Short mmCIF file of C-alpha atoms in Angstrom, two decimals:
data_model
loop_
_atom_site.label_atom_id
_atom_site.label_comp_id
_atom_site.label_asym_id
_atom_site.label_seq_id
_atom_site.Cartn_x
_atom_site.Cartn_y
_atom_site.Cartn_z
CA MET K 1 34.69 -16.75 -12.78
CA ALA K 2 32.18 -19.51 -12.32
CA ASP K 3 29.26 -19.42 -14.75
CA ILE K 4 25.92 -21.05 -14.26
CA ARG K 5 26.18 -22.40 -17.81
CA ASP K 6 29.11 -24.53 -16.62
CA ALA K 7 27.11 -26.01 -13.78
CA GLY K 8 25.66 -29.43 -14.40
CA PRO K 9 23.56 -31.86 -12.39
CA GLY K 10 24.80 -33.32 -9.12
CA GLU K 11 26.91 -31.45 -6.58
CA ASP K 12 27.37 -28.47 -8.87
CA ALA K 13 23.75 -28.22 -9.96
CA PRO K 14 22.52 -24.70 -10.77
CA VAL K 15 20.58 -23.00 -8.00
CA LEU K 16 18.84 -19.69 -7.47
CA LEU K 17 20.34 -18.05 -4.42
CA ILE K 18 17.94 -15.74 -2.57
CA LEU K 19 19.12 -13.56 0.30
CA VAL K 20 17.20 -10.94 2.27
CA ALA K 21 19.44 -8.45 4.06
CA SER K 22 17.69 -6.21 6.56
CA SER K 23 20.37 -3.51 6.65
CA SER K 24 22.92 -1.95 4.34
CA SER K 25 25.85 -3.12 6.54
CA MET K 26 24.58 -6.70 6.30
CA LEU K 27 24.36 -6.33 2.53
CA ASP K 28 27.92 -5.01 2.41
CA ASP K 29 29.28 -8.14 4.17
CA ILE K 30 27.29 -10.42 1.86
CA ILE K 31 28.39 -8.70 -1.36
CA THR K 32 32.04 -8.88 -0.26
CA ALA K 33 31.71 -12.59 0.58
CA MET K 34 30.01 -13.30 -2.75
CA LEU K 35 32.83 -11.62 -4.64
CA ASP K 36 35.44 -13.51 -2.56
CA LEU K 37 33.74 -16.77 -3.52
CA GLY K 38 33.62 -15.83 -7.20
CA ILE K 39 29.93 -15.02 -7.47
CA SER K 40 30.13 -11.85 -9.51
CA GLY K 41 26.60 -11.72 -10.92
CA ALA K 42 23.61 -10.81 -8.80
CA THR K 43 20.58 -8.54 -8.78
CA VAL K 44 19.85 -6.43 -5.71
CA ILE K 45 16.29 -5.23 -5.19
CA GLU K 46 15.26 -2.64 -2.62
CA SER K 47 12.49 -4.21 -0.57
CA LYS K 48 10.30 -3.84 2.49
CA GLY K 49 9.41 -6.44 5.07
CA LEU K 50 5.82 -7.20 5.97
CA GLY K 51 6.37 -5.70 9.41
CA ALA K 52 7.61 -2.44 7.89
CA ILE K 53 4.59 -2.23 5.59
CA LEU K 54 2.23 -2.87 8.51
CA ARG K 55 3.98 -0.22 10.61
CA ASP K 56 4.20 2.33 7.78
CA GLU K 57 0.51 3.12 7.59
CA MET K 58 -0.24 2.50 11.23
CA PRO K 59 2.29 4.38 13.32
CA ILE K 60 1.16 5.16 16.85
CA PHE K 61 3.87 7.38 18.31
CA ALA K 62 6.49 7.47 15.57
CA GLY K 63 5.02 8.95 12.38
CA LEU K 64 8.38 10.16 11.13
CA ALA K 65 9.90 6.68 11.39
CA SER K 66 8.52 5.73 7.98
CA MET K 67 10.81 8.37 6.51
CA ILE K 68 13.97 6.78 7.95
CA PRO K 69 15.26 4.42 5.22
CA GLU K 70 17.47 2.40 7.59
CA ASN K 71 14.45 1.69 9.70
CA THR K 72 12.34 0.09 7.03
CA GLY K 73 14.56 -0.78 4.07
CA SER K 74 15.78 -4.26 3.27
CA ARG K 75 17.46 -5.68 0.17
CA VAL K 76 16.77 -8.87 -1.73
CA VAL K 77 19.77 -10.38 -3.52
CA LEU K 78 19.04 -12.79 -6.37
CA SER K 79 21.81 -14.77 -8.00
CA ALA K 80 21.74 -17.81 -10.29
CA THR K 81 24.84 -19.74 -9.33
CA SER K 82 26.14 -23.23 -8.64
CA GLN K 83 25.43 -25.40 -5.60
CA THR K 84 29.12 -25.29 -4.61
CA MET K 85 29.19 -21.49 -4.63
CA ALA K 86 25.95 -21.32 -2.64
CA ASP K 87 27.38 -23.80 -0.11
CA GLY K 88 30.43 -21.56 0.27
CA LEU K 89 28.26 -18.53 0.95
CA PHE K 90 26.08 -20.41 3.46
CA GLN K 91 29.28 -21.54 5.24
CA PHE K 92 30.46 -17.92 5.40
CA ILE K 93 27.11 -16.75 6.79
CA GLU K 94 27.04 -19.46 9.45
CA GLU K 95 30.68 -19.15 10.52
CA GLU K 96 31.45 -15.46 10.11
CA LEU K 97 28.26 -13.57 10.90
CA ALA K 98 26.64 -13.21 14.32
CA PRO K 99 23.11 -14.70 14.46
CA SER K 100 21.55 -11.21 14.65
CA GLU K 101 23.51 -10.10 11.57
CA ARG K 102 22.58 -13.07 9.37
CA PRO K 103 20.38 -12.51 6.33
CA ILE K 104 17.50 -14.77 5.40
CA ALA K 105 19.13 -17.15 2.91
CA LEU K 106 17.74 -19.92 0.75
CA THR K 107 18.36 -21.69 -2.51
CA ALA K 108 15.97 -23.15 -5.06
CA PRO K 109 16.79 -25.53 -7.90
CA VAL K 110 17.00 -24.03 -11.37
CA SER K 111 15.70 -26.20 -14.18
CA ARG K 112 16.24 -23.75 -17.07
CA PHE K 113 18.34 -20.65 -17.53
CA LEU K 114 18.66 -18.01 -20.24
CA GLY K 115 20.68 -14.85 -20.02
CA PRO K 116 22.91 -12.47 -21.94
CA SER K 117 26.20 -13.94 -23.09
CA ARG K 118 29.29 -12.14 -21.77
CA MET J 1 -3.02 -8.06 25.91
CA GLY J 2 0.52 -7.13 24.91
CA LEU J 3 1.09 -10.67 23.65
CA ILE J 4 -2.20 -10.60 21.74
CA ALA J 5 -1.18 -7.26 20.17
CA ALA J 6 2.08 -8.83 18.97
CA SER J 7 0.39 -11.90 17.49
CA GLY J 8 -0.22 -12.62 13.83
CA SER J 9 -3.99 -12.74 14.43
CA ALA J 10 -3.94 -9.14 15.70
CA ARG J 11 -2.07 -8.08 12.57
CA ARG J 12 -4.71 -9.83 10.48
CA PHE J 13 -7.48 -7.99 12.36
CA ARG J 14 -5.81 -4.66 11.58
CA ARG J 15 -6.25 -5.23 7.84
CA SER J 16 -9.89 -4.19 8.30
CA ARG J 17 -10.11 -0.40 8.02
CA VAL J 18 -12.64 0.03 10.82
CA LEU J 19 -10.74 -2.28 13.17
CA THR J 20 -7.50 -0.50 12.26
CA ALA J 21 -9.00 2.79 13.39
CA LEU J 22 -10.23 1.28 16.67
CA LEU J 23 -7.18 -0.82 17.51
CA SER J 24 -4.51 1.72 16.58
CA ALA J 25 -5.96 4.29 18.94
CA GLY J 26 -5.78 1.75 21.77
CA TRP J 27 -9.38 2.27 22.93
CA PRO J 28 -10.17 -1.44 23.47
CA ALA J 29 -7.16 -1.65 25.81
CA VAL J 30 -8.27 1.51 27.62
CA ALA J 31 -11.76 -0.01 28.01
CA VAL J 32 -10.30 -3.22 29.47
CA GLY J 33 -8.16 -1.09 31.79
CA VAL J 34 -11.24 0.78 33.02
CA LEU J 35 -13.07 -2.53 33.47
CA ILE J 36 -10.37 -4.12 35.62
CA GLY J 37 -9.35 -0.89 37.37
CA PRO J 38 -10.74 0.83 40.47
CA ALA J 39 -13.49 2.41 38.34
CA GLY J 40 -14.61 -1.07 37.20
CA VAL J 41 -14.52 -4.41 39.01
CA GLY J 42 -11.53 -3.31 41.08
CA ALA J 43 -9.20 -6.20 40.17
CA VAL J 44 -6.47 -3.57 39.86
CA THR J 45 -6.43 -1.54 43.07
CA PRO J 46 -5.11 2.01 43.53
CA GLU J 47 -2.28 0.50 45.63
CA LEU J 48 -1.26 -1.76 42.76
CA ILE J 49 -1.32 1.20 40.37
CA SER J 50 0.85 3.08 42.82
CA ASN J 51 3.27 0.14 42.90
CA LEU J 52 3.32 0.18 39.11
CA THR J 53 4.74 3.72 39.07
CA PRO J 54 8.23 2.59 37.96
CA VAL J 55 6.65 0.55 35.13
CA VAL J 56 4.65 3.59 34.03
CA PHE J 57 7.81 5.70 34.11
CA ALA J 58 9.57 3.03 32.00
CA GLY J 59 6.65 3.07 29.54
CA LEU J 60 6.77 6.87 29.32
CA GLY J 61 10.54 6.67 28.86
CA TRP J 62 10.10 4.14 26.03
CA ILE J 63 7.52 6.36 24.29
CA GLY J 64 9.68 9.48 24.69
CA LEU J 65 12.72 7.60 23.39
CA MET J 66 10.71 6.33 20.42
CA ILE J 67 9.63 9.86 19.52
CA GLY J 68 13.13 11.27 20.07
CA MET J 69 14.81 8.58 17.97
CA GLN J 70 12.97 9.83 14.89
CA LEU J 71 14.68 13.20 15.19
CA HIS J 72 17.75 12.40 13.14
CA LEU J 73 19.14 15.59 11.67
CA SER J 74 19.26 14.09 8.18
CA VAL J 75 15.55 13.17 8.42
CA LEU J 76 14.59 16.60 9.74
CA ASP J 77 16.69 18.21 7.01
CA SER J 78 14.99 16.17 4.29
CA LEU J 79 11.43 16.88 5.48
CA PRO J 80 9.40 18.85 2.92
CA ARG J 81 8.72 22.43 3.99
CA VAL J 82 5.03 21.64 4.02
CA VAL J 83 5.51 19.18 6.90
CA TRP J 84 7.32 21.83 8.96
CA ARG J 85 4.58 24.35 8.10
CA LEU J 86 1.89 21.91 9.22
CA GLY J 87 3.73 21.10 12.45
CA VAL J 88 4.42 24.71 13.44
CA LEU J 89 0.94 25.93 12.44
CA ASP J 90 -0.67 23.16 14.44
CA LEU J 91 1.49 23.83 17.51
CA VAL J 92 0.70 27.54 17.53
CA VAL J 93 -3.05 27.22 16.86
CA SER J 94 -3.69 24.12 19.00
CA ALA J 95 -1.66 25.26 22.01
CA SER J 96 -3.45 28.64 21.91
CA VAL J 97 -6.99 27.37 21.31
CA PHE J 98 -6.98 24.33 23.61
CA GLY J 99 -4.96 26.12 26.28
CA ALA J 100 -7.31 29.15 26.24
CA LEU J 101 -10.44 26.96 26.34
CA THR J 102 -9.15 24.97 29.31
CA PHE J 103 -7.93 28.05 31.16
CA LEU J 104 -11.28 29.73 30.57
CA ALA J 105 -13.27 26.71 31.76
CA PHE J 106 -11.17 26.25 34.89
CA THR J 107 -11.42 29.95 35.68
CA VAL J 108 -15.14 30.38 34.99
CA TRP J 109 -16.24 27.18 36.81
CA PRO J 110 -13.67 26.72 39.57
CA ASP J 111 -16.26 25.43 42.05
CA SER J 112 -17.83 22.89 39.77
CA LEU J 113 -14.51 21.36 38.72
CA PRO J 114 -13.09 18.29 40.51
CA GLY J 115 -11.85 18.98 44.03
CA GLY J 116 -8.33 17.73 43.31
CA LEU J 117 -7.90 20.26 40.56
CA ARG J 118 -9.10 23.10 42.77
CA SER J 119 -6.77 22.26 45.62
CA GLY J 120 -3.68 20.92 43.91
CA MET J 121 -3.45 22.60 40.54
CA SER J 122 -4.03 25.95 39.02
CA ALA J 123 -6.00 26.58 35.84
CA LEU J 124 -2.71 27.44 34.18
CA ILE J 125 -1.16 24.02 34.88
CA ALA J 126 -4.25 22.22 33.61
CA ALA J 127 -4.25 24.47 30.52
CA SER J 128 -0.60 23.67 29.81
CA ILE J 129 -1.27 19.91 30.00
CA ILE J 130 -4.48 19.94 27.96
CA SER J 131 -2.96 22.26 25.34
CA ALA J 132 -0.03 19.83 24.88
CA CYS J 133 -2.56 16.99 24.53
CA GLY J 134 -4.30 18.98 21.79
CA VAL J 135 -1.18 19.32 19.66
CA GLY J 136 -0.86 16.88 16.75
CA TRP J 137 -3.14 14.08 15.61
CA SER J 138 -3.37 10.34 15.19
CA MET J 139 -0.78 9.17 12.65
CA GLU J 140 -2.61 6.06 11.47
CA THR J 141 -3.72 6.49 7.83
CA ARG J 142 -4.61 2.98 6.67
CA SER J 143 -8.23 3.27 7.78
CA LEU J 144 -8.66 6.56 5.90
CA ARG J 145 -7.12 5.80 2.53
CA HIS J 146 -9.54 4.63 -0.13
CA SER J 147 -7.51 5.66 -3.14
CA ASP J 148 -4.06 4.76 -4.46
CA SER J 149 -3.66 8.10 -6.27
CA PRO J 150 -0.34 9.96 -5.82
CA GLU J 151 -2.18 12.88 -4.16
CA SER J 152 -3.80 10.52 -1.67
CA ALA J 153 -0.46 8.84 -0.90
CA ARG J 154 1.21 12.21 -0.45
CA LEU J 155 -1.53 13.51 1.83
CA ALA J 156 -1.33 10.32 3.92
CA LEU J 157 2.43 10.82 4.21
CA PHE J 158 1.83 14.39 5.44
CA VAL J 159 -0.63 13.10 8.05
CA ARG J 160 2.00 10.67 9.36
CA ALA J 161 5.07 12.88 9.10
CA ALA J 162 3.47 16.08 10.42
CA GLY J 163 1.81 14.00 13.16
CA GLY J 164 5.22 12.61 14.12
CA LEU J 165 6.77 16.08 14.16
CA ALA J 166 3.82 17.44 16.14
CA ALA J 167 4.32 14.67 18.73
CA ALA J 168 7.84 15.98 19.34
CA PHE J 169 6.52 19.57 19.49
CA ALA J 170 3.82 18.49 21.96
CA LEU J 171 6.37 16.94 24.33
CA ALA J 172 8.63 20.00 24.09
CA TRP J 173 5.66 22.30 24.74
CA LEU J 174 4.49 20.15 27.67
CA GLY J 175 7.94 20.09 29.30
CA VAL J 176 8.44 23.84 29.11
CA ALA J 177 4.87 25.16 29.57
CA SER J 178 3.89 22.87 32.44
CA LYS J 179 7.15 23.58 34.29
CA ILE J 180 6.66 27.33 33.97
CA ALA J 181 2.99 26.98 34.96
CA VAL J 182 3.91 24.97 38.06
CA ARG J 183 6.48 27.57 39.06
CA LEU J 184 4.09 30.46 38.50
CA HIS J 185 1.53 28.62 40.61
CA SER J 186 3.96 27.94 43.48
CA GLU J 187 4.77 31.51 44.35
CA ALA J 188 5.98 30.44 47.76
CA GLU J 189 8.97 28.69 46.23
CA ILE J 190 12.12 30.75 46.10
CA GLY J 191 12.90 32.17 42.71
CA GLY J 192 9.47 31.61 41.15
CA ALA J 193 9.44 31.35 37.38
CA GLY J 194 13.12 32.26 37.14
CA SER J 195 14.29 29.12 38.98
CA GLY J 196 11.72 27.15 36.94
CA LEU J 197 13.53 28.15 33.78
CA LEU J 198 16.85 27.25 35.38
CA LEU J 199 15.50 23.81 36.28
CA ILE J 200 14.35 23.31 32.68
CA VAL J 201 17.85 24.09 31.45
CA VAL J 202 19.42 21.79 34.07
CA ALA J 203 17.04 18.95 33.15
CA MET J 204 17.74 19.39 29.44
CA VAL J 205 21.51 19.47 29.93
CA ALA J 206 21.28 16.36 32.14
CA SER J 207 19.18 14.60 29.45
CA VAL J 208 21.78 15.45 26.81
CA ALA J 209 24.46 14.03 29.13
CA VAL J 210 22.47 10.78 29.52
CA GLY J 211 22.16 10.63 25.73
CA LEU J 212 25.92 11.04 25.32
CA LEU J 213 26.57 8.35 27.95
CA GLY J 214 24.06 6.08 26.22
CA GLY J 215 25.83 6.63 22.91
CA VAL J 216 29.16 5.54 24.40
CA ALA J 217 27.50 2.51 26.01
CA LEU J 218 25.83 1.59 22.71
CA ARG J 219 29.15 1.69 20.87
CA ARG J 220 30.67 -0.56 23.53
CA ALA J 221 27.71 -2.95 23.31
CA GLY J 222 28.35 -3.35 19.58
CA LYS J 223 25.96 -5.76 17.91
CA SER J 224 25.04 -7.91 20.91
CA ARG J 225 21.26 -7.82 21.32
CA ALA J 226 21.46 -8.66 25.03
CA ASP J 227 23.94 -5.83 25.66
CA LEU J 228 21.81 -3.44 23.62
CA LEU J 229 18.78 -4.34 25.73
CA ALA J 230 20.77 -3.75 28.93
CA VAL J 231 21.90 -0.34 27.63
CA PHE J 232 18.35 0.51 26.59
CA LEU J 233 16.88 -0.34 30.00
CA GLY J 234 19.68 1.63 31.67
CA VAL J 235 19.04 4.66 29.46
CA VAL J 236 15.27 4.54 30.07
CA ALA J 237 15.73 4.12 33.84
CA LEU J 238 18.31 6.89 34.07
CA SER J 239 16.36 9.43 32.02
CA ALA J 240 13.04 8.64 33.74
CA GLY J 241 14.66 8.69 37.20
CA LEU J 242 16.36 11.95 36.40
CA ALA J 243 13.06 13.47 35.28
CA ALA J 244 11.34 12.22 38.45
CA ASP J 245 14.08 13.74 40.62
CA LEU J 246 13.92 17.11 38.89
CA ARG J 247 10.11 16.94 38.66
CA PHE J 248 10.56 17.29 34.93
CA SER J 249 8.51 15.61 32.19
CA PRO J 250 9.79 12.02 31.76
CA LEU J 251 8.51 12.15 28.18
CA LEU J 252 10.58 15.21 27.26
CA ALA J 253 13.67 13.98 29.13
CA SER J 254 13.67 10.66 27.28
CA MET J 255 12.83 12.36 23.98
CA ILE J 256 15.97 14.51 24.34
CA VAL J 257 17.98 11.38 25.18
CA GLY J 258 16.59 9.64 22.08
CA ALA J 259 17.41 12.61 19.84
CA VAL J 260 20.99 12.76 21.15
CA LEU J 261 21.41 8.99 20.79
CA VAL J 262 20.14 8.84 17.23
CA ASN J 263 22.43 11.63 16.09
CA LEU J 264 25.57 10.40 17.80
CA ALA J 265 25.54 6.64 18.12
CA GLY J 266 25.75 5.82 14.40
CA GLU J 267 25.85 2.24 13.13
CA PRO J 268 25.25 0.29 16.40
CA LEU J 269 22.00 2.17 16.83
CA ARG J 270 20.32 0.73 13.76
CA SER J 271 19.31 -2.61 15.28
CA PHE J 272 18.60 -0.86 18.59
CA GLN J 273 16.28 1.57 16.80
CA ARG J 274 14.49 -1.26 15.02
CA PHE J 275 14.07 -3.08 18.33
CA ILE J 276 12.49 0.02 19.91
CA MET J 277 10.20 0.74 16.96
CA GLU J 278 9.05 -2.86 16.50
CA ALA J 279 7.62 -2.82 20.01
CA GLU J 280 5.46 0.25 19.27
CA HIS J 281 2.09 -1.51 19.11
CA VAL J 282 2.80 -3.71 22.12
CA VAL J 283 3.95 -0.76 24.24
CA ALA J 284 0.86 1.20 23.14
CA VAL J 285 -1.51 -1.60 24.18
CA VAL J 286 0.15 -2.13 27.57
CA PHE J 287 0.26 1.60 28.15
CA SER J 288 -3.40 2.08 27.17
CA LEU J 289 -4.34 -0.70 29.58
CA ILE J 290 -2.52 1.07 32.44
CA ALA J 291 -4.08 4.40 31.40
CA GLY J 292 -7.53 2.82 31.55
CA ALA J 293 -6.85 1.46 35.02
CA MET J 294 -5.71 4.92 36.19
CA LEU J 295 -8.79 6.63 34.83
CA THR J 296 -11.35 8.10 37.20
CA THR J 297 -15.04 8.20 36.36
CA ARG J 298 -15.72 10.77 39.08
CA ILE J 299 -15.72 13.96 37.10
CA GLU J 300 -18.05 16.92 37.28
CA LEU J 301 -20.42 18.02 34.54
CA ALA J 302 -18.23 21.06 33.84
CA ALA J 303 -15.34 18.76 32.94
CA VAL J 304 -17.59 16.88 30.51
CA ILE J 305 -18.68 20.20 28.98
CA LEU J 306 -15.01 21.19 28.64
CA ALA J 307 -14.26 17.85 26.92
CA ILE J 308 -17.13 18.39 24.46
CA GLY J 309 -15.88 21.94 23.86
CA LEU J 310 -12.40 20.57 23.10
CA VAL J 311 -13.89 18.07 20.62
CA ALA J 312 -15.79 20.90 18.93
CA ALA J 313 -12.57 22.91 18.75
CA ARG J 314 -10.81 19.94 17.12
CA LEU J 315 -13.64 19.59 14.59
CA ILE J 316 -13.34 23.26 13.64
CA THR J 317 -9.62 24.00 13.81
CA LYS J 318 -7.83 20.81 12.73
CA PRO J 319 -9.28 20.41 9.20
CA VAL J 320 -8.63 24.12 8.57
CA ILE J 321 -5.02 23.82 9.80
CA PHE J 322 -4.54 20.77 7.61
CA ARG J 323 -6.07 22.25 4.46
CA ILE J 324 -4.06 25.46 4.82
CA GLY J 325 -0.87 23.70 5.86
CA ALA J 326 -0.89 20.82 3.37
CA GLY J 327 -2.13 22.75 0.33
CA ALA J 328 0.54 23.51 -2.25
CA ALA J 329 1.61 27.13 -2.47
CA GLY J 330 0.74 28.19 -5.98
CA GLY J 331 -0.95 24.91 -6.96
CA SER J 332 0.41 21.43 -7.42
CA GLU J 333 3.67 22.71 -8.82
CA GLY J 334 4.42 24.67 -5.65
CA GLY J 335 8.04 24.34 -4.61
CA ASP J 336 7.32 23.68 -0.94
CA GLY J 337 6.29 20.05 -1.46
CA GLY J 338 2.57 20.72 -0.85
CA VAL J 339 -0.19 18.70 -2.44
CA ASP J 340 -2.91 19.89 -4.79
CA VAL J 341 -5.81 19.26 -2.43
CA SER J 342 -8.34 20.03 -5.17
CA ALA J 343 -7.23 16.83 -6.93
CA LEU J 344 -8.74 14.77 -4.10
CA PRO J 345 -12.46 14.22 -3.52
CA SER J 346 -13.66 16.71 -0.92
CA ASN J 347 -15.21 13.84 1.08
CA SER J 348 -11.88 11.99 1.34
CA PRO J 349 -11.60 10.86 4.98
CA LEU J 350 -7.93 11.90 4.89
CA PHE J 351 -9.02 15.53 5.34
CA ALA J 352 -10.64 14.51 8.61
CA ALA J 353 -7.54 12.65 9.83
CA PRO J 354 -6.23 15.52 11.97
CA ILE J 355 -9.47 15.63 13.96
CA ARG J 356 -8.44 12.40 15.68
CA GLN J 357 -6.50 12.95 18.88
CA SER J 358 -2.88 11.81 18.94
CA PRO J 359 -2.17 8.72 21.08
CA VAL J 360 0.67 10.80 22.55
CA ALA J 361 -2.06 12.77 24.38
CA LEU J 362 -2.81 9.68 26.48
CA ALA J 363 0.87 9.42 27.43
CA ILE J 364 0.97 13.14 28.30
CA ALA J 365 -2.12 12.83 30.51
CA VAL J 366 -0.74 9.72 32.24
CA SER J 367 2.58 11.50 32.83
CA ALA J 368 0.63 14.32 34.53
CA VAL J 369 -1.33 11.89 36.71
CA ILE J 370 1.75 9.92 37.74
CA VAL J 371 3.45 13.12 38.91
CA THR J 372 0.30 14.76 40.34
CA PRO J 373 -2.47 12.24 41.18
CA GLU J 374 -4.94 15.16 41.50
CA ALA J 375 -4.75 15.47 37.71
CA ALA J 376 -6.67 12.17 37.21
CA PRO J 377 -9.78 13.98 35.85
CA LEU J 378 -7.58 15.45 33.11
CA LEU J 379 -6.89 11.90 31.93
CA THR J 380 -10.64 11.29 31.78
CA ILE J 381 -11.12 14.49 29.78
CA VAL J 382 -8.39 13.38 27.35
CA VAL J 383 -10.02 9.96 26.93
CA ILE J 384 -13.46 11.54 26.28
CA VAL J 385 -11.94 13.88 23.68
CA GLY J 386 -10.03 10.98 22.11
CA VAL J 387 -13.06 8.70 21.80
CA LEU J 388 -15.40 11.41 20.51
CA SER J 389 -12.86 12.77 18.03
CA GLU J 390 -12.63 9.32 16.42
CA ALA J 391 -16.31 9.37 15.52
CA LEU J 392 -16.44 11.69 12.49
CA PRO J 393 -13.41 10.24 10.64
CA LEU J 394 -14.78 6.75 11.34
CA VAL J 395 -18.19 7.66 9.91
CA MET J 396 -16.51 9.24 6.87
CA THR J 397 -14.41 6.09 6.37
CA VAL J 398 -17.46 3.81 6.51
CA ARG J 399 -19.47 6.08 4.17
CA ARG J 400 -16.63 6.49 1.68
CA GLY J 401 -16.07 2.72 1.68
CA ALA J 402 -19.80 2.17 1.03
CA GLU J 403 -19.79 4.78 -1.78
CA LEU J 404 -16.84 3.13 -3.48
CA LYS J 405 -18.46 -0.31 -3.17
CA THR J 406 -21.68 1.02 -4.70
CA GLY J 407 -19.65 2.63 -7.49
CA GLU J 408 -17.83 -0.65 -8.18
CA ALA J 409 -21.13 -2.56 -8.20
CA ASP J 410 -22.66 -0.04 -10.65
CA ALA J 411 -19.59 -0.26 -12.88
CA GLY J 412 -19.78 -4.06 -12.75
CA GLU J 413 -23.45 -4.05 -13.73
CA ALA J 414 -22.84 -1.58 -16.55
CA SER J 415 -20.00 -3.65 -18.00
CA SER J 416 -21.99 -6.94 -17.76
CA SER J 417 -25.04 -5.40 -19.49
#
């Protein structure tokens, strides 16, 4: 298992991987791909898009829609990993998922990291 | 106007509570429609409106589908009992009160009512349409919430959820009541009310069949957005065309299709559902514009009196229905999911939320006019009721906002001194 503590500067520099999956099926594909690539640590947060928040309090015809989780729910996946792993996941997203099924994905450099030892 | 409604600037405008109330109800679009329509400068002629009939049917189909696609059995099953109680109570009281008022007005003043109504429609048909328009309320709650308390959030949820349920009830009531009323009115037709009921059953079975076909088509379309769009347009066209052929409500037909689709199609429907729901505001604006253009300003005084009477009825009945329906049985610990209304300030604008007419009423009135052009004055009555019923909640919102600001200013002064 790759560990962020092993990652150094350069090609394998540590990065924060941020993904926003708009449906549970999209999340399922992403989690599987992450595990295939060896990324076994991540935090998944239930979230709501701006559009969903705007619609929630201002429904016009569909007041019950705000009670349908699939209609409004999205998930944010946060994982501190290495650049190589992130590249692998981006390659999977680009090559394996249809454009409409792709999550929002980005990485940010990590300058410091602290976490529980395993 | 549809493009403006979808823009980021329009979303920014809707952050203001007062503008939210005005924009969500679609009144600015209705006003522009009136301005450019035959009642205004005449840029949109009656012939053009007539040519737009298929577009109006598509719009009605979209709205019906949107309402039907909320009716997933798991969602209905998980609704708190209080939402069901609110929905059923509102349907029974509103259909009775608004239907009786309209029937009474059209019976007492038959000569002073618009000519089209006298010749083409009976009081019973008009009563069935207006009573369906009276069911439910506007589901927008952003403009009315001034507190982040759990009670306030729960009450706002009830306004939205019960409003959504009531929209489905209104369409079901419209489809059945108006069909029976039309049949009772047309005694010359063979079979009378009996064949009317048969036609309702046939139309409903046909709508279920379209829903099943749509479900199969959706599964075949998979995740392709273009294929999903093609299936969607096909479903809307088929259900609306079917309704037109059977002289059945296009709103109810497409609502049944939506309910069947959402319960059978499964996974492929998710992105389809999101696509339909995301267009809600745009469809509402375009539809309000068309409704404004279809509106007639030639209505008799009696129709105006009826509209004012309907507003008065909303002012009296809706807050009572809401307080009784949403209040917890046995206090805040009641097991039916109710809310302890005494925990909220009595001047909370949320209590006035149900006074506002549901935007679905506009769609119902337009569906009546598109099938029977003589019903145009009914659309005007619905617009008058809608505009006037916005007034009190809007005033309460402005006053409550001012009170809270004054309270904050006082608290600020006290802490600084």
